[in-house]
Each structure stands twice: as C-alpha cells, then as structure tokens.
Short mmCIF file of C-alpha atoms in Angstrom, two decimals:
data_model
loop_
_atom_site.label_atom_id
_atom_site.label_comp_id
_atom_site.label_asym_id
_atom_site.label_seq_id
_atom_site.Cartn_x
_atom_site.Cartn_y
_atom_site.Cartn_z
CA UNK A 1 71.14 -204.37 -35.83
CA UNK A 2 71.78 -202.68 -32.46
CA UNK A 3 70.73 -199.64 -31.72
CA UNK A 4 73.00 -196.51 -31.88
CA UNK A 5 73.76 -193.95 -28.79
CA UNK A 6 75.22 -191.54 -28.73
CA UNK A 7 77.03 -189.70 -25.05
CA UNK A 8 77.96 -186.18 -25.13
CA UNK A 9 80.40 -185.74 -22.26
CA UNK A 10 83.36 -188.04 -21.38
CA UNK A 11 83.15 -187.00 -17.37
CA UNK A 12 81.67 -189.71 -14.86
CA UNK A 13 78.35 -189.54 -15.99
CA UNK A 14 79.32 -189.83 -19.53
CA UNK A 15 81.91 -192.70 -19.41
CA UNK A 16 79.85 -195.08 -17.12
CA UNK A 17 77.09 -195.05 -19.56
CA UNK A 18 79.12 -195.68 -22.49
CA UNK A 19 80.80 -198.74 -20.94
CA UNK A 20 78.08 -200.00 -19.40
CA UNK A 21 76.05 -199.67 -23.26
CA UNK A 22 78.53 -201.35 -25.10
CA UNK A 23 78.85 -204.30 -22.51
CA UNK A 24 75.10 -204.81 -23.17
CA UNK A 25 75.57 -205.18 -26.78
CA UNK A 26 74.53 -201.46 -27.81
CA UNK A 27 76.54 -199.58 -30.51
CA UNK A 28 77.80 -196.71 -28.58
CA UNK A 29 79.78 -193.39 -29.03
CA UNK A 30 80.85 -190.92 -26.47
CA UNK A 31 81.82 -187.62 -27.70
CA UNK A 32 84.15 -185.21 -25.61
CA UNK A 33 85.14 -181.94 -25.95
CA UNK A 34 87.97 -181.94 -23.70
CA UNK A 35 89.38 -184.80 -21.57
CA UNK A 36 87.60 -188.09 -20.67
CA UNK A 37 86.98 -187.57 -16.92
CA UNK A 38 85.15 -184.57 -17.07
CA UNK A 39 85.59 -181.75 -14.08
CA UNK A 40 85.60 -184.26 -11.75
CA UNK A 41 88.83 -186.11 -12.80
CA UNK A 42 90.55 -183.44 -14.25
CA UNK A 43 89.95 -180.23 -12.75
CA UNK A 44 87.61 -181.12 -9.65
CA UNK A 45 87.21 -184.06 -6.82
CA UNK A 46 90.62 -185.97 -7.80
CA UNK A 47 93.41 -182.46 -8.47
CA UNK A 48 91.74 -181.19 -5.03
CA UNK A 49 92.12 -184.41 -3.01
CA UNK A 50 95.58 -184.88 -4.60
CA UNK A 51 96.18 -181.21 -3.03
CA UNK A 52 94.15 -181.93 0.44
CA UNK A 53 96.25 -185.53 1.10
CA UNK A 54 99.50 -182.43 0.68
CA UNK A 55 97.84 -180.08 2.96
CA UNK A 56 97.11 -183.00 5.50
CA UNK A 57 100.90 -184.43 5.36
CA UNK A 58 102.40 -181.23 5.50
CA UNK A 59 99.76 -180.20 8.68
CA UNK A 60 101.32 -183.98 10.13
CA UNK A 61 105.07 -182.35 10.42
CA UNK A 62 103.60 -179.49 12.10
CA UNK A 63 102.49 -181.84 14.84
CA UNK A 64 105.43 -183.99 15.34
CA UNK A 65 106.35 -183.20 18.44
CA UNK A 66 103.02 -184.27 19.91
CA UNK A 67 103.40 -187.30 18.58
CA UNK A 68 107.02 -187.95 20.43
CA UNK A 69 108.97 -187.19 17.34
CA UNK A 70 111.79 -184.56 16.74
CA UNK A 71 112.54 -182.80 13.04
CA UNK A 72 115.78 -181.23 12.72
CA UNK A 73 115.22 -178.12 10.22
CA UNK A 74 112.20 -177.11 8.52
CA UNK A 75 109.77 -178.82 6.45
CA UNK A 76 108.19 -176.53 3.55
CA UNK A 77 105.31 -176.56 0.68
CA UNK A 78 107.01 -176.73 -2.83
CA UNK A 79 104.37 -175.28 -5.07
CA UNK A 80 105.78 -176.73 -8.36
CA UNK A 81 106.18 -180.74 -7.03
CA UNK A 82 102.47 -180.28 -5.31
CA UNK A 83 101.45 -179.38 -8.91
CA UNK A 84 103.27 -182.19 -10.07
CA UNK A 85 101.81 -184.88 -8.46
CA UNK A 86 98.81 -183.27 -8.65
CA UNK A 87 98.54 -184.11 -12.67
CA UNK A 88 100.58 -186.95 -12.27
CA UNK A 89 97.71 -188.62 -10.64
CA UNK A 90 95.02 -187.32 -12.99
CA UNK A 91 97.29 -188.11 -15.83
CA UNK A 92 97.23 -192.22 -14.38
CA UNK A 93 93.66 -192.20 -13.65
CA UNK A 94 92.64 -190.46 -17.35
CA UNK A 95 94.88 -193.24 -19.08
CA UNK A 96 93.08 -195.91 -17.23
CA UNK A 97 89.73 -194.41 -17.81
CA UNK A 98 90.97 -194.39 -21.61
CA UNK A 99 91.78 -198.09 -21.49
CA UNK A 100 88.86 -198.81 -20.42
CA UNK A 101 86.61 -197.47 -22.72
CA UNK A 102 88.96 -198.75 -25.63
CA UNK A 103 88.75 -202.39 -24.31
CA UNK A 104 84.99 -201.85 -23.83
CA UNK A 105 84.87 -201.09 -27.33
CA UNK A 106 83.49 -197.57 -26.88
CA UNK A 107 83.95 -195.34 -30.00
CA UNK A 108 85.63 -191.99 -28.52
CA UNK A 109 85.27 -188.95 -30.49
CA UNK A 110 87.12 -186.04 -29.72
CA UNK A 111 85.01 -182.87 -30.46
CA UNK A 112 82.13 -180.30 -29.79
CA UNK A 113 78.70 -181.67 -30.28
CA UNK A 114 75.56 -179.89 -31.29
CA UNK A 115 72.20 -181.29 -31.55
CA UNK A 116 70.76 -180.26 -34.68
CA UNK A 117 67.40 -182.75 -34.55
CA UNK A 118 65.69 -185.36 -31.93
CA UNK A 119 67.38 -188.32 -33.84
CA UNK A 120 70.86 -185.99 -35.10
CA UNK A 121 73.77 -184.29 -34.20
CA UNK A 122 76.56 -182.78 -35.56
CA UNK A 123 80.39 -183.06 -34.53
CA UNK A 124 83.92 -181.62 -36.57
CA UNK A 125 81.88 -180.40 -39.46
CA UNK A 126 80.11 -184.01 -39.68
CA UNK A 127 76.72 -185.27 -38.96
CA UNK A 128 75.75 -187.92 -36.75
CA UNK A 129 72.46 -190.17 -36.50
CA UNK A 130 71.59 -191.95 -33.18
CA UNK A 131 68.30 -193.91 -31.57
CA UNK A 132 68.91 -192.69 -28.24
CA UNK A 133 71.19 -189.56 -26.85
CA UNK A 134 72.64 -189.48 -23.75
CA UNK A 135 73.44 -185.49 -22.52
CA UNK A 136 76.25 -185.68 -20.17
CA UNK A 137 77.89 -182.13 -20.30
CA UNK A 138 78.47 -180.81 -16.83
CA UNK A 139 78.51 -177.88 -15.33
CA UNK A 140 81.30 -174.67 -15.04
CA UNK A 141 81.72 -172.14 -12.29
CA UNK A 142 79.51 -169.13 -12.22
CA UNK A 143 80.81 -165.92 -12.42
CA UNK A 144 78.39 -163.55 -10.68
CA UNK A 145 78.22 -160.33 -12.17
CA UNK A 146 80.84 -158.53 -9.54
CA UNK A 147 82.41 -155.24 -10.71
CA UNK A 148 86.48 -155.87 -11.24
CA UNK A 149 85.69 -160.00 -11.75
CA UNK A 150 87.41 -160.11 -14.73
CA UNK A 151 90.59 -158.54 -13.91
CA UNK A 152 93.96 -160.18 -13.92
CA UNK A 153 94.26 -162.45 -10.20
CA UNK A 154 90.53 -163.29 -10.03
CA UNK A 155 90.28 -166.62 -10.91
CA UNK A 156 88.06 -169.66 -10.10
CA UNK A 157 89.22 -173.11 -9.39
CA UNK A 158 90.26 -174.24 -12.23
CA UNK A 159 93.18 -171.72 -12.17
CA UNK A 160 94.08 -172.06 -9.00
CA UNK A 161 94.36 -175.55 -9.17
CA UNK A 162 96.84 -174.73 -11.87
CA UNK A 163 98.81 -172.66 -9.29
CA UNK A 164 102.90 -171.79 -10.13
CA UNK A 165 102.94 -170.36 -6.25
CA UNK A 166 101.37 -170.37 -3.10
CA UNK A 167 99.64 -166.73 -2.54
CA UNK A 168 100.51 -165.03 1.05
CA UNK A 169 96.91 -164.13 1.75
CA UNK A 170 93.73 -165.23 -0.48
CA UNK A 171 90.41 -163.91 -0.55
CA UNK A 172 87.77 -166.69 -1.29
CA UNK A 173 83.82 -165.51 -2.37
CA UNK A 174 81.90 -168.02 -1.29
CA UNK A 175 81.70 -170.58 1.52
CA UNK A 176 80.53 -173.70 0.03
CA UNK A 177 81.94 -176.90 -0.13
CA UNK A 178 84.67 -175.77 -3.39
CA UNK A 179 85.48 -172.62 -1.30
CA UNK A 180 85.92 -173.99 2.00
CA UNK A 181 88.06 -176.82 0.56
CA UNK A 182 90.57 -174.35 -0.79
CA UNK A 183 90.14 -172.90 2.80
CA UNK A 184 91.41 -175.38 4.02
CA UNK A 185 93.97 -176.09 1.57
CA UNK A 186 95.83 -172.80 1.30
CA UNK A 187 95.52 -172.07 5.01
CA UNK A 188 97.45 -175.05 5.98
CA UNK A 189 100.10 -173.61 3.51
CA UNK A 190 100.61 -170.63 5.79
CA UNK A 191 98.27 -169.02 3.53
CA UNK A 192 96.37 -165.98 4.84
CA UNK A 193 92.59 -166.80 3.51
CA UNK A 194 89.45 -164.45 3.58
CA UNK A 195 85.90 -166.44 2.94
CA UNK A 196 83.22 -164.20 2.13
CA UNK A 197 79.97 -165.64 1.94
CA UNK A 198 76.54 -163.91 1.30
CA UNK A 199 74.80 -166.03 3.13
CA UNK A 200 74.20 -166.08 6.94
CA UNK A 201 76.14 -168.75 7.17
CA UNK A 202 78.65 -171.26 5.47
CA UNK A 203 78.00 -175.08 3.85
CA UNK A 204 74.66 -174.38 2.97
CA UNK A 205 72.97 -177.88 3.13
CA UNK A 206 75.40 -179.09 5.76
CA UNK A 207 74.09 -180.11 8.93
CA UNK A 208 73.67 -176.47 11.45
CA UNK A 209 75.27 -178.47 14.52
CA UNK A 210 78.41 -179.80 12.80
CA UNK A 211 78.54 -176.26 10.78
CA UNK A 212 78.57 -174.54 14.32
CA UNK A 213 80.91 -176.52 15.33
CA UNK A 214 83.12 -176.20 12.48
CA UNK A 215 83.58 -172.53 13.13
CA UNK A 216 85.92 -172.25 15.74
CA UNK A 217 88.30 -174.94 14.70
CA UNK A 218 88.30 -173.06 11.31
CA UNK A 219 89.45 -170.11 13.23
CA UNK A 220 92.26 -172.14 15.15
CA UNK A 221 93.68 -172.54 11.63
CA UNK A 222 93.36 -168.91 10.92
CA UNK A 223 90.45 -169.43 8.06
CA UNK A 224 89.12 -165.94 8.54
CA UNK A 225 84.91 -166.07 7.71
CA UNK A 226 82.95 -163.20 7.26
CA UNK A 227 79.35 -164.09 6.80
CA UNK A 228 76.69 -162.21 5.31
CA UNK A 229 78.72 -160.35 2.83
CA UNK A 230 77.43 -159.32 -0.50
CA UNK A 231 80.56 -158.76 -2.91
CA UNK A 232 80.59 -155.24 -4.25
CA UNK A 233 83.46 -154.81 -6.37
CA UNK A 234 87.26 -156.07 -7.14
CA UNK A 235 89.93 -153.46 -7.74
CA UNK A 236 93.71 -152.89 -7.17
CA UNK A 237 95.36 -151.44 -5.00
CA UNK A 238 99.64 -151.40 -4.41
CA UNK A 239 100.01 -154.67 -6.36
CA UNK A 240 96.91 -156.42 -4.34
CA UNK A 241 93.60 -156.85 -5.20
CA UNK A 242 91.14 -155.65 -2.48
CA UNK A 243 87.44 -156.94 -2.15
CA UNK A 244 84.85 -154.39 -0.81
CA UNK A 245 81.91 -155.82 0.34
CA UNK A 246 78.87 -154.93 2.11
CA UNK A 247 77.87 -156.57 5.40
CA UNK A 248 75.70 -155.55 8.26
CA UNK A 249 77.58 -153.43 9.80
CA UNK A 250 78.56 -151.48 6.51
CA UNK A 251 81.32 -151.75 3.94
CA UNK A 252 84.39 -154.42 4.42
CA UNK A 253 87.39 -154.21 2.56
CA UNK A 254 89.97 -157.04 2.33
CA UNK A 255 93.30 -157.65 0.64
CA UNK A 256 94.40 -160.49 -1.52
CA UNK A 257 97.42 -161.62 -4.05
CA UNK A 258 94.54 -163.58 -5.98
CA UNK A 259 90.88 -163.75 -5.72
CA UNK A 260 89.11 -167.30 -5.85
CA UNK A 261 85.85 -166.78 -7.40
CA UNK A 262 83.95 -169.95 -5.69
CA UNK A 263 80.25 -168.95 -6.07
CA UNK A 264 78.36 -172.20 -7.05
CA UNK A 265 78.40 -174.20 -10.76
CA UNK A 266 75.96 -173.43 -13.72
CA UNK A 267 74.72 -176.59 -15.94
CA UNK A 268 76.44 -176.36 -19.29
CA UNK A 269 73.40 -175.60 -21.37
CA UNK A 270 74.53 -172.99 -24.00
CA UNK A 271 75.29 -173.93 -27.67
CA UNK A 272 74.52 -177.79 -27.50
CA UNK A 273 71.45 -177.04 -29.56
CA UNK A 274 68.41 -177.88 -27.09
CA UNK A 275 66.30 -175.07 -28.69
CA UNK A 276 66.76 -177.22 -32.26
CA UNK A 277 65.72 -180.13 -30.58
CA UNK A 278 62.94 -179.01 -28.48
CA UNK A 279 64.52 -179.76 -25.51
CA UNK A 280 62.92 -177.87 -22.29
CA UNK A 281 65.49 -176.07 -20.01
CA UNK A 282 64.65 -175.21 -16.38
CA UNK A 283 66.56 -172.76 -13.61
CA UNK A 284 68.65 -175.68 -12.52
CA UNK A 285 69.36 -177.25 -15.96
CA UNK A 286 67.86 -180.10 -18.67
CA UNK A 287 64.31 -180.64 -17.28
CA UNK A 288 64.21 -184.13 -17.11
CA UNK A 289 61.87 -187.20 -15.57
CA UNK A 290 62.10 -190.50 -13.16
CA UNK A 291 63.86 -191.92 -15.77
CA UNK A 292 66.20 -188.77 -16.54
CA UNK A 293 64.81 -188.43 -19.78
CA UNK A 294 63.63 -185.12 -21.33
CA UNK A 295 60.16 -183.86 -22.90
CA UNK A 296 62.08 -185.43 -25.94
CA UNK A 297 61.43 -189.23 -26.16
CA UNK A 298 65.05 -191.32 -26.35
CA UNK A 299 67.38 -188.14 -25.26
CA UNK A 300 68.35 -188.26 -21.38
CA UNK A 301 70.14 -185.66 -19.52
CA UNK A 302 72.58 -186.85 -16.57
CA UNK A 303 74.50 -185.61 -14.24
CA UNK A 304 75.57 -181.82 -13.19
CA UNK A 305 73.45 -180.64 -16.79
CA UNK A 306 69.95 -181.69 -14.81
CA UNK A 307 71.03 -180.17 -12.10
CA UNK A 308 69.72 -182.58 -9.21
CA UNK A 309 72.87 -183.11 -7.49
CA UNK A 310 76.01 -181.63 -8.63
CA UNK A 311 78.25 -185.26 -7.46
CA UNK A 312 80.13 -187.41 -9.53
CA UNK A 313 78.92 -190.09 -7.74
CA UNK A 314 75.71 -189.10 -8.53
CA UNK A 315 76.36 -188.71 -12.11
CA UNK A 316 77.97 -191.96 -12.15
CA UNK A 317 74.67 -193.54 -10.64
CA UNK A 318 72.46 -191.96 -13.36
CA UNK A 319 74.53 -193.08 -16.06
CA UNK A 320 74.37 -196.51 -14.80
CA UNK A 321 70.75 -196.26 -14.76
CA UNK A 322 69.69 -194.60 -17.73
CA UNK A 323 71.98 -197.27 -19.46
CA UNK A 324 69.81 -200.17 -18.22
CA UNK A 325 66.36 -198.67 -18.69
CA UNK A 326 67.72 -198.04 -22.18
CA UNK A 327 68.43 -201.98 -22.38
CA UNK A 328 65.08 -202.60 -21.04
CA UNK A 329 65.80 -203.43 -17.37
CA UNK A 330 64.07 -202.28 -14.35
CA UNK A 331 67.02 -200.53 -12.53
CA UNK A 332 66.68 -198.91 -8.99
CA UNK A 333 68.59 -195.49 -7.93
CA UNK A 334 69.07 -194.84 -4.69
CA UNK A 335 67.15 -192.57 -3.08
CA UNK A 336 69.91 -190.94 -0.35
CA UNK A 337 73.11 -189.61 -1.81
CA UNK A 338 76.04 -188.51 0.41
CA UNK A 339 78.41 -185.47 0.19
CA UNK A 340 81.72 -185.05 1.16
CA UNK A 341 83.55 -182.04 2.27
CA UNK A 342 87.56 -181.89 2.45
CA UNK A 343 88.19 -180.03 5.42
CA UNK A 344 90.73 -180.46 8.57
CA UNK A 345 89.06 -182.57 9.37
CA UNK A 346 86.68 -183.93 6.78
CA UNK A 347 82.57 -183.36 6.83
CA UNK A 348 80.41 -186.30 5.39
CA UNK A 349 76.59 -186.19 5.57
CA UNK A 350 73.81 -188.04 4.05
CA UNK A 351 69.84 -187.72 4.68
CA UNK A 352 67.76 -185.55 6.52
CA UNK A 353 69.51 -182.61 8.69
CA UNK A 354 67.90 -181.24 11.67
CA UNK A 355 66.82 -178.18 9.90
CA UNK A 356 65.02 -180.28 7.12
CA UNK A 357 63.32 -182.03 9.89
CA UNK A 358 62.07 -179.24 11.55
CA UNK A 359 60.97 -177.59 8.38
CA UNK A 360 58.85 -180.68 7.61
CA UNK A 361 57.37 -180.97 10.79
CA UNK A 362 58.98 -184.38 11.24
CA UNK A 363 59.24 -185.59 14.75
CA UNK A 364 63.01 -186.98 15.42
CA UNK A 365 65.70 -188.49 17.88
CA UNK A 366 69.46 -187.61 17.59
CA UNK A 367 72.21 -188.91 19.49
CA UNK A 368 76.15 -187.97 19.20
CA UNK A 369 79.22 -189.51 20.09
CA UNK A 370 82.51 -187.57 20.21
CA UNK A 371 85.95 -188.68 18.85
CA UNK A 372 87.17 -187.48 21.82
CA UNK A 373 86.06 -190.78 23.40
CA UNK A 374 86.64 -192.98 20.59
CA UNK A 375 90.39 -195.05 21.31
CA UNK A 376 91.34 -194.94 17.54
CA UNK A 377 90.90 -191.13 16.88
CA UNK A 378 92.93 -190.23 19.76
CA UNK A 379 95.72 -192.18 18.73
CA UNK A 380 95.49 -190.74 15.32
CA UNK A 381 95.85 -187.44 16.78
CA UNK A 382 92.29 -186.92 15.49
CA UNK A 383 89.90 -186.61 18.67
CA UNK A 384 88.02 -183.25 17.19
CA UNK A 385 84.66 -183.77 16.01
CA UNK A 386 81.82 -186.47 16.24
CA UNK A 387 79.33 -188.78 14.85
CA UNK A 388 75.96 -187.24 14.79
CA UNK A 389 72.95 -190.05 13.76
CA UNK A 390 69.20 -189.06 13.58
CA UNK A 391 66.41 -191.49 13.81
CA UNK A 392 62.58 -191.05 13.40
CA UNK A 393 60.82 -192.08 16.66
CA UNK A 394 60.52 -195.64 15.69
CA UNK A 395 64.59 -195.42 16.03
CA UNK A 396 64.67 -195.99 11.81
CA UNK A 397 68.13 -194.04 10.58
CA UNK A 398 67.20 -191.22 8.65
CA UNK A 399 70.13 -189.21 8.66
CA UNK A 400 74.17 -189.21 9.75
CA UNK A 401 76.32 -186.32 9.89
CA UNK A 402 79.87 -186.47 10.72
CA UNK A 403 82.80 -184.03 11.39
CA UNK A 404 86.09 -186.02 11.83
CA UNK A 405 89.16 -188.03 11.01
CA UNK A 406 88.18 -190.46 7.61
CA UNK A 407 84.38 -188.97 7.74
CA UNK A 408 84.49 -189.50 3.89
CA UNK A 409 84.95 -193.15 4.51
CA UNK A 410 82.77 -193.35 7.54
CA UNK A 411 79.55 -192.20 6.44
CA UNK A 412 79.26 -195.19 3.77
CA UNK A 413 77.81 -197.65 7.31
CA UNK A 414 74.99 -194.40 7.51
CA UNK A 415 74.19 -194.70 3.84
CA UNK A 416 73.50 -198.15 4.20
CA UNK A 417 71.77 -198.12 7.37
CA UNK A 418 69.59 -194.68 5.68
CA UNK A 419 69.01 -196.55 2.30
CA UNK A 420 68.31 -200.14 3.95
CA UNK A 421 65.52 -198.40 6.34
CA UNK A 422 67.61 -199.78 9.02
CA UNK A 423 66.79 -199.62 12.64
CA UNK A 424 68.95 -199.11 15.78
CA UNK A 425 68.32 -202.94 16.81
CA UNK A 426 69.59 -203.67 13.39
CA UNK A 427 73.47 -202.68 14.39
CA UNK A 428 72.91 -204.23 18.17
CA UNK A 429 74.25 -207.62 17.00
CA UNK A 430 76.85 -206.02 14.97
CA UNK A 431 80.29 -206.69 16.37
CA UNK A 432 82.71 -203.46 15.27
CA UNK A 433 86.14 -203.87 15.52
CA UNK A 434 88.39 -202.33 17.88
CA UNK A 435 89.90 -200.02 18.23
CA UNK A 436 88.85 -197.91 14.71
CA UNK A 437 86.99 -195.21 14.06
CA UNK A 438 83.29 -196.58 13.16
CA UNK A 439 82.98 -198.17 17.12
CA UNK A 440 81.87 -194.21 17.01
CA UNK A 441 78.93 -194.41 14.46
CA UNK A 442 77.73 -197.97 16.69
CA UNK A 443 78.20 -195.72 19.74
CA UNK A 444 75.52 -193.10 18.08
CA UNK A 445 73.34 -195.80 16.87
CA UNK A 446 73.28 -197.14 20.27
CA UNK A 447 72.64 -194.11 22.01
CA UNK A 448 69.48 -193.89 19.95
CA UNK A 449 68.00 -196.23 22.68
CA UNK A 450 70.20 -195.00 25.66
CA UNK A 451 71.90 -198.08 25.23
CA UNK A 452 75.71 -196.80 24.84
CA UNK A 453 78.08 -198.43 26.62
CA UNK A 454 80.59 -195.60 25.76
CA UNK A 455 78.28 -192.76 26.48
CA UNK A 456 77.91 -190.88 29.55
CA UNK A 457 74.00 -190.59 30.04
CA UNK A 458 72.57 -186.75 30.49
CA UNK A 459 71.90 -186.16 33.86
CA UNK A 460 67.56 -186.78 34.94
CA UNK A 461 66.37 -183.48 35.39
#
C-alpha cells in the first residue's frame, strides 16, 4: 500500500510536490485554502509582471519618436483593461495548474488545515491521517505596528494589485524589491510615488554598485526616495493621507491618495497547529534541516513558511526535493539561487555581492561591461546599465549582478557558470551570438583576464 502525504498549500512549493509524489507512485493530497498557485500566481510574481510588461509598453509610446516613429493623439493607461488582463492571465495559468494536478491524479481539497498530531490533521470538520506532511503555507505581508495603518487607503499589495484607478501620487513604505516594483509601476503611469525606507539605503541584498547606480535613473523617472526614514504615523488630511516620518534631519511629511504598506513578508505560522504537533518555530519561520524537515520526523516545511528564501523558484526547488528524498532518492539542491527585480530596467543577481565579500574577508576580481557598448541594447533603446561578474582570484565565477534590458533572462548564463564552479577560460571557447544582449556577460567574463575585445583597458598608472 503506498504511503499517504499529505501538502498543505496549493502555491509553487505545494503543487510541485504533489505532482511530482503522485508521479512516483505515492498517494497524495494537497490541501488549499484559497487558490492553487499560492501568492505567487495569484496575487504576487505573475499579477505584477502582467502589470510591469503594461508599464514597459506604455513607457515604449513615450519614446516613439526616438525610435523614428510619429503618434497622432495620445496614448493613455486604462486602469480597468490593465486589471483585466491582469486576471485574465492568472485566471489561464491557475486552470492549467488545475489540469495538471487533476491529470496527475492529485487529490485537491479545498479547505483550512490544522495539524492536530505528528501523523493527523484535520480539514472541513474532518480528520485526516498521513505518513508524511508536507507544510507549504507561505507567507503574508507584515504590517508593522505604524499609528493610522489601518485606516481606509493604506493597503498592501494585494489591494493594490486589485486597483479600480490609478492614484495621482502614492506613498510606498519600504524600498525592497515588492516596493520598488510598484515604484516602478505606478511612476510610469504618471503616478507621483514617495518610497520611504528605514534603512540607509534601498534593495537590501542587492548588489551596492548596481543599487548606486540605480538611484539616479530612478530619479529621471520621478521615483522620489527618501532613505533612512522611520514611519511615524498615517493620518488624513483634505481627502489625502499624509505620512510623517522621522529622518535625520527631523520630521518629513508626505502626501498620498493611497498608502502601499510594502514592509517585508511574515511566514504563515499562526493557527496551523505546530504547538499540537511539537513542531519548533524560529524568527524566520518552521525550523527545519538539510533535508527541510522539522524536529518532527516525516513533516517538512517548504518554501516562504521556513523562511530561507522568500522565491517561488525556490519553493518550487524544495518541493521537488523533499518529494524525492521522500521516495528515497538522493536529490541535489542548488546551492546559488537568483533574484529578480522588475524595475525600468530590470535587476537580476545571483551569488556573492561585493559587500558579502568584503565582510568575509574574501579576496576578489570584478570586471563590468556597459550596455552602452553592447550593439543589441542600443538598438533596443536599452543602453542603461551593465553586466557586473565577480570572480575569486583563481578567475572561478562567484557572483553576477546585472542592471539592464532582459536582466531577468540574462543572469540564468551566471547561475550556471556560479553553480558549475565555472572559470573565465571556461566561456573563452564559447561562441555568443551577435548581436544580443549576453555578448555583454562574455564581455565581463573576459575582462576577468583583461582579455575583452570590447573593453577599453584602464589606463597603467
């Protein structure tokens, strides 16, 4: 008789496992409280792309003329067909995600689980007996304990994704990568947007050069940062909500039709029933091991409930693998994970930054190459940014960092060369296309050595 697991969460954690299970001949059951696909699909990465790829078009008309083109009238945001599309595309991609799991033979249950025992659970007023338990809940935003926050026009993402209108001027708390994305977003809307962050600076874990240099094309687009600003209270004032914060310099105050509450996620912990089970609970979330499994033998906790990186792709990863240790394999996860931020233009890192490095005391080589130079990016209209690679001194990849046109899909060649242990001689035989956009990231590599062909060489001192 197979054995019987149970997955609480439907997101991309959740999902993976459960398909993966029952295509390995386990008896499997995914519970979900919501929708199957989680934040991610339904109110994260997929509605906020499907609202980026509008920004990005719309910021394409306003460039027309550079491109030798002429537009007779105007071209304008429609709030209510953006929406649309918006949940016309997560609509298609939760139906598909449905089929799949139905064809895959998954068992879908549509309710809120609670653990009641290391082998039980209970779900809709029934209980539920399993050999192994997968915890795939997520995470929601966290509301930091702001005077005013819970007044009518302070929202977090999940509302705002919902939007009926696009607001004249939003205030954003918090510059990470879900605040900076609406940043971006709203601003190339005509949207006047305020980012306060409490931090020094923005995109904490983001590389310091390509955050530095970030800054003043945020500016261009009229993104308005204020750094080191601690959020006081939220109150209104003539039908707006103003913010008054405290920075160095003393109290700010800034105006807003809505407030986007953008402060960082929290793992979704509460009422699942770990104390019944035993189940040991950290700052970050579910403690867990190598493996992902708890201090409770057979349950596993994946995805943004651990709280190791909050990433679908992540999640996906450790669903994968949990599902094959549980099947007795000897999987491998990787060890470097990249992150993606939606910006004009896009930010894509993976590995060590700089400021890691230097923290560790690990000796390192950089080398950049600008899209300024690269053929493709200027024809795209795209020359901004670059393609930062860092190398330990026997030239072995140990991090990328880029800021530019199709980053997102650009940084995959670092991954591999950072996962692979690849070397700069590695690419050297490497013939890249031309003219497209990763001749940059061979550029970098190259210039590891001083061997760019592309790349004016710093003058000898």
């Amino acid at each position: 008789m197979a054995e019987k697991v149970i997955i609480m969460g439907g997101g991309p954690g959740g999902y993976v496992a459960a398909i993966r299970l029952n295509n390995m001949g386990f008896e499997t059951t995914l519970i979900e409280k919501n929708r199957i696909g989680g934040v991610c699909l339904n109110i994260g990465c997929i509605p906020t792309k499907a609202l980026y790829k509008s920004a990005e078009v719309y910021n394409q008309f306003s460039k027309l003329e550079s491109y030798g083109l002429d537009l007779e009238g105007t071209v304008k945001p429609n709030a209510s067909k953006i929406r649309e599309r918006k949940n016309d595309i997560v609509d298609t991609l939760v139906t598909g995600i449905e089929k799949l799991l139905s064809s895959a033979g998954v068992e879908v249950i549509y309710g809120e689980a609670k653990i009641t025992g290391p082998n039980s659970l209970e779900v809709n007023g029934e209980m539920m007996e399993f050999d192994r338990l997968i915890i795939a809940t997520g995470s929601s935003s966290f509301i930091p304990p702001i005077k005013g926050v819970d007044q009518e026009g302070v929202i977090t993402s999940t509302e705002l994704l919902d939007f009926t209108e696009i607001p004249e001027e939003l205030v954003i708390v918090g510059g990470g990568v879900i605040g900076m994305e609406f940043a971006g977003i709203f601003a190339s809307f005509a949207t006047k947007v305020t980012v306060l962050e409490a931090l020094p600076g923005i995109l904490p874990g983001v590389d310091g050069e390509i955050v530095k240099r970030l800054k003043p094309l945020l500016k261009k687009k009229s993104i308005d940062v204020k750094t080191s600003m601690m959020v006081k209270e939220i109150v209104q004032e003539n039908g707006k909500l103003k913010v008054i914060s405290e920075g160095a310099k003393g109290p700010v105050e800034v105006y807003g039709d809505q407030v986007l509450i953008a402060t960082g996620r929290k793992a979704n912990v509460k009422g699942i029933g770990l104390e019944e089970a035993g189940i040991t609970v950290g700052r970050k979330g579910i403690e867990v091991d190598e493996n992902f499994e708890t201090n409770i033998k057979g349950i596993y906790a994946i995805g943004d409930v651990n709280g190791k990186w909050l990433l679908a792709h992540a999640a996906s990863a450790q669903g994968e693998f949990v599902a094959e240790k549980i099947a007795g394999e000897h999987p491998v996860i990787g060890k470097f994970v990249p992150g993606c931020v939606f910006l004009f233009p896009e930010i894509a890192s993976v590995g060590y930054t700089e400021e890691q490095l230097k923290e560790e005391n690990i000796e390192y080589l950089t080398s950049k190459f600008m899209f300024g130079a690269n053929g493709k990016a200027l024809t795209m209209g795209e020359g901004e940014g670059l393609i930062k690679v860092i190398s330990d001194l026997d030239y072995k990849i140990i991090g990328v960092h880029i800021m530019g046109p199709h980053a997102s899909d650009l940084i995959h060649e670092g991954l591999i060369a950072c996962e692979k242990g690849l070397v700069a001689d590695d690419f050297k035989d490497l013939i890249h296309a031309h003219p497209t956009l990763p001749e940059a990231f061979f550029e970098s590599v190259m210039g590891l050595k001083g061997e760019a062909v592309h790349m004016v060489k710093p003058r000898r001192k």
